[in-house]
JSON list of C-alpha atoms in Angstrom, two decimals:
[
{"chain": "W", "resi": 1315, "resn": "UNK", "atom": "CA", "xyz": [32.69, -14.63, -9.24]},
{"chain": "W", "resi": 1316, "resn": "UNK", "atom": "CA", "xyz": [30.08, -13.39, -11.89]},
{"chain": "W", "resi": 1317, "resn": "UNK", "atom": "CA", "xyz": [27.14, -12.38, -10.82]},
{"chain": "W", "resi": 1318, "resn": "UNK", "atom": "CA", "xyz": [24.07, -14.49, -11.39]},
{"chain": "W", "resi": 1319, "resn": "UNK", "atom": "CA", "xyz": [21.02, -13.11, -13.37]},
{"chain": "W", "resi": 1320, "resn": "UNK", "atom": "CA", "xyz": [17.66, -13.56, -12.37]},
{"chain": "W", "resi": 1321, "resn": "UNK", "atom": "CA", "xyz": [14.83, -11.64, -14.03]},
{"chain": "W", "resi": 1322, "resn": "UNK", "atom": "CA", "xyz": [11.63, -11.59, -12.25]},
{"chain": "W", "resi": 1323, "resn": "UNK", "atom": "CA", "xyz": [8.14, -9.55, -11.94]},
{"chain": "W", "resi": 1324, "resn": "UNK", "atom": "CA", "xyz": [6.73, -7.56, -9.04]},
{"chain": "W", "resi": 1325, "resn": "UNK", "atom": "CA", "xyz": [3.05, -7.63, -9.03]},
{"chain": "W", "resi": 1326, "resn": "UNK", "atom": "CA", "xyz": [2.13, -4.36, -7.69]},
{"chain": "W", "resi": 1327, "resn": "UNK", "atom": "CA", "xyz": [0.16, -4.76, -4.82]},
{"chain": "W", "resi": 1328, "resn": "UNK", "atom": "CA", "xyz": [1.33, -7.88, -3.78]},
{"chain": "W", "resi": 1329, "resn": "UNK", "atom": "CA", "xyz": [4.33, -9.19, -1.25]},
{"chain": "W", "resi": 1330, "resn": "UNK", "atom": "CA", "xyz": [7.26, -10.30, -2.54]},
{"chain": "W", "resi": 1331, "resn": "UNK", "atom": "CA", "xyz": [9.08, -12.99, -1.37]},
{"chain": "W", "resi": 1332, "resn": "UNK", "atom": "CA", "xyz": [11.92, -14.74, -2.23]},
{"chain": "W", "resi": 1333, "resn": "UNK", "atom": "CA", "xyz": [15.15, -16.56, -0.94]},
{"chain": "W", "resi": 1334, "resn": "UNK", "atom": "CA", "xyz": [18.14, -16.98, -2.86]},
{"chain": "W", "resi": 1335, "resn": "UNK", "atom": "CA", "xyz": [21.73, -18.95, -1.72]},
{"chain": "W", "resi": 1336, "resn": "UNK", "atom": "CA", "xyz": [24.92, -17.88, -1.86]},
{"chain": "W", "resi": 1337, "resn": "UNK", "atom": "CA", "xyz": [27.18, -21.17, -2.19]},
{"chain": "W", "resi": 1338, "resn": "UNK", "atom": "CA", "xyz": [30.98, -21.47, -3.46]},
{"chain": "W", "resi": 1339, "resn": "UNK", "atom": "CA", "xyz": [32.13, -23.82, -6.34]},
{"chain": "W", "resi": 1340, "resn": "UNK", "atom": "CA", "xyz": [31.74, -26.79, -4.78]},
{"chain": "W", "resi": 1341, "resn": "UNK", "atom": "CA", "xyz": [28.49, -26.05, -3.77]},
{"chain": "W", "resi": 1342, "resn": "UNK", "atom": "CA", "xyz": [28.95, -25.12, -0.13]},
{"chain": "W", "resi": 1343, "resn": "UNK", "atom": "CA", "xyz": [27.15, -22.39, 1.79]},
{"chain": "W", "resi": 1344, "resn": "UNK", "atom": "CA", "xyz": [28.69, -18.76, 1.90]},
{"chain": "W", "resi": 1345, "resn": "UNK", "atom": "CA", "xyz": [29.43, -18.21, 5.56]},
{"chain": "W", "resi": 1346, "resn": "UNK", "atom": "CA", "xyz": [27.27, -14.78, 5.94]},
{"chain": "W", "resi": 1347, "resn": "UNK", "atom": "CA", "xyz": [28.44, -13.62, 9.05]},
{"chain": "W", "resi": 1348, "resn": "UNK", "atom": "CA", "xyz": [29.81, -10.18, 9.29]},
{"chain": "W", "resi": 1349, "resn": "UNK", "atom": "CA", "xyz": [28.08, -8.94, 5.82]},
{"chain": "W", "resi": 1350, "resn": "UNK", "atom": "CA", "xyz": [24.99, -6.73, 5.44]},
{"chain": "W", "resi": 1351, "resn": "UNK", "atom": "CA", "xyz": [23.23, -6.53, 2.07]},
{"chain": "W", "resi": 1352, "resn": "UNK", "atom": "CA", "xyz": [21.58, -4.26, 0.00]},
{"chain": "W", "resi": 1353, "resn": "UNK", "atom": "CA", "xyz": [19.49, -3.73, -3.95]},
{"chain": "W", "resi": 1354, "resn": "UNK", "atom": "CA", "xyz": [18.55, -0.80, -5.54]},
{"chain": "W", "resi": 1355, "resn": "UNK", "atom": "CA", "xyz": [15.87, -1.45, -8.89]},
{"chain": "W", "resi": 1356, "resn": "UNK", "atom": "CA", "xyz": [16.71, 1.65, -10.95]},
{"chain": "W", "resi": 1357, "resn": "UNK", "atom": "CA", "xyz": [14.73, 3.16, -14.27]},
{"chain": "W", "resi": 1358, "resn": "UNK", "atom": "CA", "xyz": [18.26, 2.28, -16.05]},
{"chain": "W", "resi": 1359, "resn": "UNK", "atom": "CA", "xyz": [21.89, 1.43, -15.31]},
{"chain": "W", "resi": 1360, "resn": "UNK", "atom": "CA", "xyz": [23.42, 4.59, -14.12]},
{"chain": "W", "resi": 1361, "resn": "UNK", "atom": "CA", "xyz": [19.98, 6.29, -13.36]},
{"chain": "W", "resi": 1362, "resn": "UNK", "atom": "CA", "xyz": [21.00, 8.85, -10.77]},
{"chain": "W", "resi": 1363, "resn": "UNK", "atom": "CA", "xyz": [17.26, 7.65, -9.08]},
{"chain": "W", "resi": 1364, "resn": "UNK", "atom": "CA", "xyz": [15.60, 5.00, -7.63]},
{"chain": "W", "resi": 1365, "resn": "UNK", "atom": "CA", "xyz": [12.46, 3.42, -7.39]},
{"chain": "W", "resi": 1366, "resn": "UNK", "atom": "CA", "xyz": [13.27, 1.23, -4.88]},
{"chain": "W", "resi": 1367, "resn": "UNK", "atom": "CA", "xyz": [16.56, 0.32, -1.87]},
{"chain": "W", "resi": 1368, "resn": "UNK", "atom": "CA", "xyz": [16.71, -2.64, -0.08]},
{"chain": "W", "resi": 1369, "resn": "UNK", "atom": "CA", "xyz": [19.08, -3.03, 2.76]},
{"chain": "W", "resi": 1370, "resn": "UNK", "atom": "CA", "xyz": [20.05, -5.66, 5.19]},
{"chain": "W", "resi": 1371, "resn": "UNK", "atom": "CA", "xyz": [17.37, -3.32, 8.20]},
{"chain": "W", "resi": 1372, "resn": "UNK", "atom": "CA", "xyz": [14.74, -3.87, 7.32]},
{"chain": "W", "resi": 1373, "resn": "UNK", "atom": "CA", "xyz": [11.92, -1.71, 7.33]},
{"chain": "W", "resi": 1374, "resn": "UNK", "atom": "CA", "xyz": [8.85, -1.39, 9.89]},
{"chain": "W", "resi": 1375, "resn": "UNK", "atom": "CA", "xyz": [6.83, -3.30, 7.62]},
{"chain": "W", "resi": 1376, "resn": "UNK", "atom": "CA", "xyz": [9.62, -6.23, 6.81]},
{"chain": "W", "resi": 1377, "resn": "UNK", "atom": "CA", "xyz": [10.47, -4.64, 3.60]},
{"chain": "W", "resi": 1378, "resn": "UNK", "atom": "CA", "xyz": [14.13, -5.34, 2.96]},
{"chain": "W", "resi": 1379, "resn": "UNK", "atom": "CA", "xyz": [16.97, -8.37, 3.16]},
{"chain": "W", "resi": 1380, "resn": "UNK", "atom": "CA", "xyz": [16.54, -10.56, 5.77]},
{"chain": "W", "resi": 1381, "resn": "UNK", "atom": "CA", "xyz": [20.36, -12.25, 6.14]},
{"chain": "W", "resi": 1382, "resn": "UNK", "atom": "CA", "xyz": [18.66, -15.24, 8.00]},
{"chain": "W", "resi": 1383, "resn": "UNK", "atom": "CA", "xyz": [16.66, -16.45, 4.65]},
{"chain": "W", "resi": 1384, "resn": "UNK", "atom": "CA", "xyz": [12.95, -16.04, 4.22]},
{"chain": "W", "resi": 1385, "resn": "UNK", "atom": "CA", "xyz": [11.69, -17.49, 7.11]},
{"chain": "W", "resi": 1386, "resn": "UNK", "atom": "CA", "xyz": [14.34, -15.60, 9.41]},
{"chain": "W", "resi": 1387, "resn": "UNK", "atom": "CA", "xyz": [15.24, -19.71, 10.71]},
{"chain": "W", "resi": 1388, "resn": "UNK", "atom": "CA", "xyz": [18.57, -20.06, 9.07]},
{"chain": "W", "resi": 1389, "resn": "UNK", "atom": "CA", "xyz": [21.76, -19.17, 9.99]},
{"chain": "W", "resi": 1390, "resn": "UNK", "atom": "CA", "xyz": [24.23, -16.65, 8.80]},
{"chain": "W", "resi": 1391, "resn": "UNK", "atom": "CA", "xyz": [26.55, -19.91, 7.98]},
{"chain": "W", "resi": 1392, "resn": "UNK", "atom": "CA", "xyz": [23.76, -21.09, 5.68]},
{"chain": "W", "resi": 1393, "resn": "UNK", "atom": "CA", "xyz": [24.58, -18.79, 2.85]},
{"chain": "W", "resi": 1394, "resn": "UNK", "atom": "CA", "xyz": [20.73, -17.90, 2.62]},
{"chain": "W", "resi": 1395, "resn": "UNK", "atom": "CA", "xyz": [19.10, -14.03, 2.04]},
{"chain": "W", "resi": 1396, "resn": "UNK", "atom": "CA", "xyz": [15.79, -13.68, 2.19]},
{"chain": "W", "resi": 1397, "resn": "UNK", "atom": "CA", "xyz": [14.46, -10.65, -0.27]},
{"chain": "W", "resi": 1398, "resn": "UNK", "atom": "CA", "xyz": [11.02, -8.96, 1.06]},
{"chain": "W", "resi": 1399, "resn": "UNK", "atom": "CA", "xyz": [8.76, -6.19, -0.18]},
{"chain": "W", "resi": 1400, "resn": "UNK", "atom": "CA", "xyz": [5.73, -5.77, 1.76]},
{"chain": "W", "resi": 1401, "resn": "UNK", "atom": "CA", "xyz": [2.41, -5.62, -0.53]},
{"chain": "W", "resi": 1402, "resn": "UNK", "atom": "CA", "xyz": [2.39, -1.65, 1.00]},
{"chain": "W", "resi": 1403, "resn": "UNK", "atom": "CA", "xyz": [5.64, -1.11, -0.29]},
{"chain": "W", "resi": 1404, "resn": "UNK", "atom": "CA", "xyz": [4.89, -2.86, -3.67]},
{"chain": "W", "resi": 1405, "resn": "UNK", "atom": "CA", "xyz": [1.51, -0.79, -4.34]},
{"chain": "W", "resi": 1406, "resn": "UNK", "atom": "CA", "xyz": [3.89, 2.45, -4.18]},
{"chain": "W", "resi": 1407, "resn": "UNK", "atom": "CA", "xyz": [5.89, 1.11, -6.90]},
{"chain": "W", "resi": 1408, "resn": "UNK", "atom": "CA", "xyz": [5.11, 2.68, -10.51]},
{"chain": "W", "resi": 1409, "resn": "UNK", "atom": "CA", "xyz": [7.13, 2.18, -13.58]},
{"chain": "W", "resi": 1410, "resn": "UNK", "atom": "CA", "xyz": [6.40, 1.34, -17.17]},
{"chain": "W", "resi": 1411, "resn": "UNK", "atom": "CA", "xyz": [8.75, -1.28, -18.80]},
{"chain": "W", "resi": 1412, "resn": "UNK", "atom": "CA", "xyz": [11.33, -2.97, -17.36]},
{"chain": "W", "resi": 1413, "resn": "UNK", "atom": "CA", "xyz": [13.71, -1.57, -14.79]},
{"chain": "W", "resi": 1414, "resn": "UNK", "atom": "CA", "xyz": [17.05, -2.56, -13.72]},
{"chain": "W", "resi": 1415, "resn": "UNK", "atom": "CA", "xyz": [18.27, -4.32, -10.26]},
{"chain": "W", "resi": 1416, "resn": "UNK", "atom": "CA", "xyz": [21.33, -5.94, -8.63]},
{"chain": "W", "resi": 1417, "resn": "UNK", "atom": "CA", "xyz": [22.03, -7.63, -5.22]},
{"chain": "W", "resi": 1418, "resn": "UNK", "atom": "CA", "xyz": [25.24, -7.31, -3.13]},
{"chain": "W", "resi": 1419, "resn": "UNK", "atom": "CA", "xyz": [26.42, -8.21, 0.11]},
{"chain": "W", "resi": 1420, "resn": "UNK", "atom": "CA", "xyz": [29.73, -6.22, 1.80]},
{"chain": "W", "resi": 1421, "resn": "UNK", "atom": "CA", "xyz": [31.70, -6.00, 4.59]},
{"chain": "W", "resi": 1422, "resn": "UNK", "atom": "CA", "xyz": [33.55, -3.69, 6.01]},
{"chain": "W", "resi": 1423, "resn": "UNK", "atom": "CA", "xyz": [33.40, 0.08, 5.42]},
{"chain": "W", "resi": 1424, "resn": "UNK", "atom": "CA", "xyz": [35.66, 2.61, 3.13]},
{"chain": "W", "resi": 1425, "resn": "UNK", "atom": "CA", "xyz": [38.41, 1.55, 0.98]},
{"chain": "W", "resi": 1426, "resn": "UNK", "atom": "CA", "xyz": [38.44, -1.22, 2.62]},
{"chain": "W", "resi": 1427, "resn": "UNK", "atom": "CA", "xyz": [35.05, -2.62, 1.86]},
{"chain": "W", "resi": 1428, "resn": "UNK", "atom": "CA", "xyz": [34.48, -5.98, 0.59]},
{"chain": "W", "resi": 1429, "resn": "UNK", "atom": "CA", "xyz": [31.56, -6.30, -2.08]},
{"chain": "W", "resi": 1430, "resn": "UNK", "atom": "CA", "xyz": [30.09, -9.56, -3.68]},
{"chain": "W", "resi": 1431, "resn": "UNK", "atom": "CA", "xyz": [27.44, -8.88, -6.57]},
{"chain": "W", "resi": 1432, "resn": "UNK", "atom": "CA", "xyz": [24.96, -12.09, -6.23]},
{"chain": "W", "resi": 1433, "resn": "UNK", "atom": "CA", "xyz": [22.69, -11.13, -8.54]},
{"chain": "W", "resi": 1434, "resn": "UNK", "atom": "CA", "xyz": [21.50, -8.93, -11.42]},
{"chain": "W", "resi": 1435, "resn": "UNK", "atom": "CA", "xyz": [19.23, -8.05, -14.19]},
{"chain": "W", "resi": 1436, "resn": "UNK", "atom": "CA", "xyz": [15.50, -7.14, -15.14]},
{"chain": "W", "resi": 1437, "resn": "UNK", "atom": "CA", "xyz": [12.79, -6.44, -13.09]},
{"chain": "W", "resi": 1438, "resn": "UNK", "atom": "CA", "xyz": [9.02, -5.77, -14.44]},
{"chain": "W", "resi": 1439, "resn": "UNK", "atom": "CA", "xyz": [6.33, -4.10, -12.85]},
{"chain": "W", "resi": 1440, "resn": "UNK", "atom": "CA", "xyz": [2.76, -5.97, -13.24]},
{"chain": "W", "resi": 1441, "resn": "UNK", "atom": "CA", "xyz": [0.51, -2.70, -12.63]},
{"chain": "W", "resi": 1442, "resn": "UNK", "atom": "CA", "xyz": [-2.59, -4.10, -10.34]},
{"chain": "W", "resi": 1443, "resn": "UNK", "atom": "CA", "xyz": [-6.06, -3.54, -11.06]},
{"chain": "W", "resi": 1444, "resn": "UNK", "atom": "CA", "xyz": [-8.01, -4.24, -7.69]},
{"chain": "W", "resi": 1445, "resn": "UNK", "atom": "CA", "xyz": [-6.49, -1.57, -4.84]},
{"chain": "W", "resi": 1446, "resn": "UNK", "atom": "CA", "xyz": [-7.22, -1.81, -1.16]},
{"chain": "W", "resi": 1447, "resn": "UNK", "atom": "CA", "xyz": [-9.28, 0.93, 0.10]}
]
């Protein structure tokens, strides 16, 4: 499978929320069971740094993969991941330009480990003006 590219825009600041589906040829949902998830958004493929990792626990404030979609309802056998950044995390976010992300789901653990690349590409930072005090 090639991985899918999706370009998209973080408005600093703000919550992002979005819920993508991982379905086979025919159109079928991925069974998810069993696989964890994680995105990095990097300066630059190959940057030894990153601005931002996403995993499959999610953070005290939300901030990460939710394998049960966006609105945590949907099964594992439902194909559906939920990617969140809480508007806290977003407002630490700074970058000029464009940076580069993907999206993968595994399973299991060493040489043995199973990885799927869903998705990949471009992702902008929209620099906010108003700030919370």
């Amino acid at each position: 499978m090639i991985a899918g590219k999706y370009d998209f825009t973080i408005e600093q600041g703000t919550t992002i929320d979005f819920q993508i589906q991982y379905t086979d040829c025919d159109s079928a949902p991925v069974d998810l069971t069993d696989y964890e998830s994680r995105m990095q958004i990097r300066p630059f493929i190959g940057s030894p740094t990153s601005y931002i990792t996403l995993s499959s626990s999610l953070s005290s404030c939300g901030t990460g993969i939710n394998m049960s979609g966006s609105n945590s309802l949907n099964p594992p056998t439902s194909g559906t991941l939920g990617v969140y950044i809480s508007a806290v995390s977003s407002s630490n976010l700074n970058w000029d330009g464009k940076a580069s992300y993907d999206l993968e789901i595994y399973s299991g653990s060493g040489d043995c480990q199973y990885v799927v690349r869903l998705l990949q590409g471009k992702v902008k930072l929209s620099k906010e003006i108003t700030t919370a005090p």
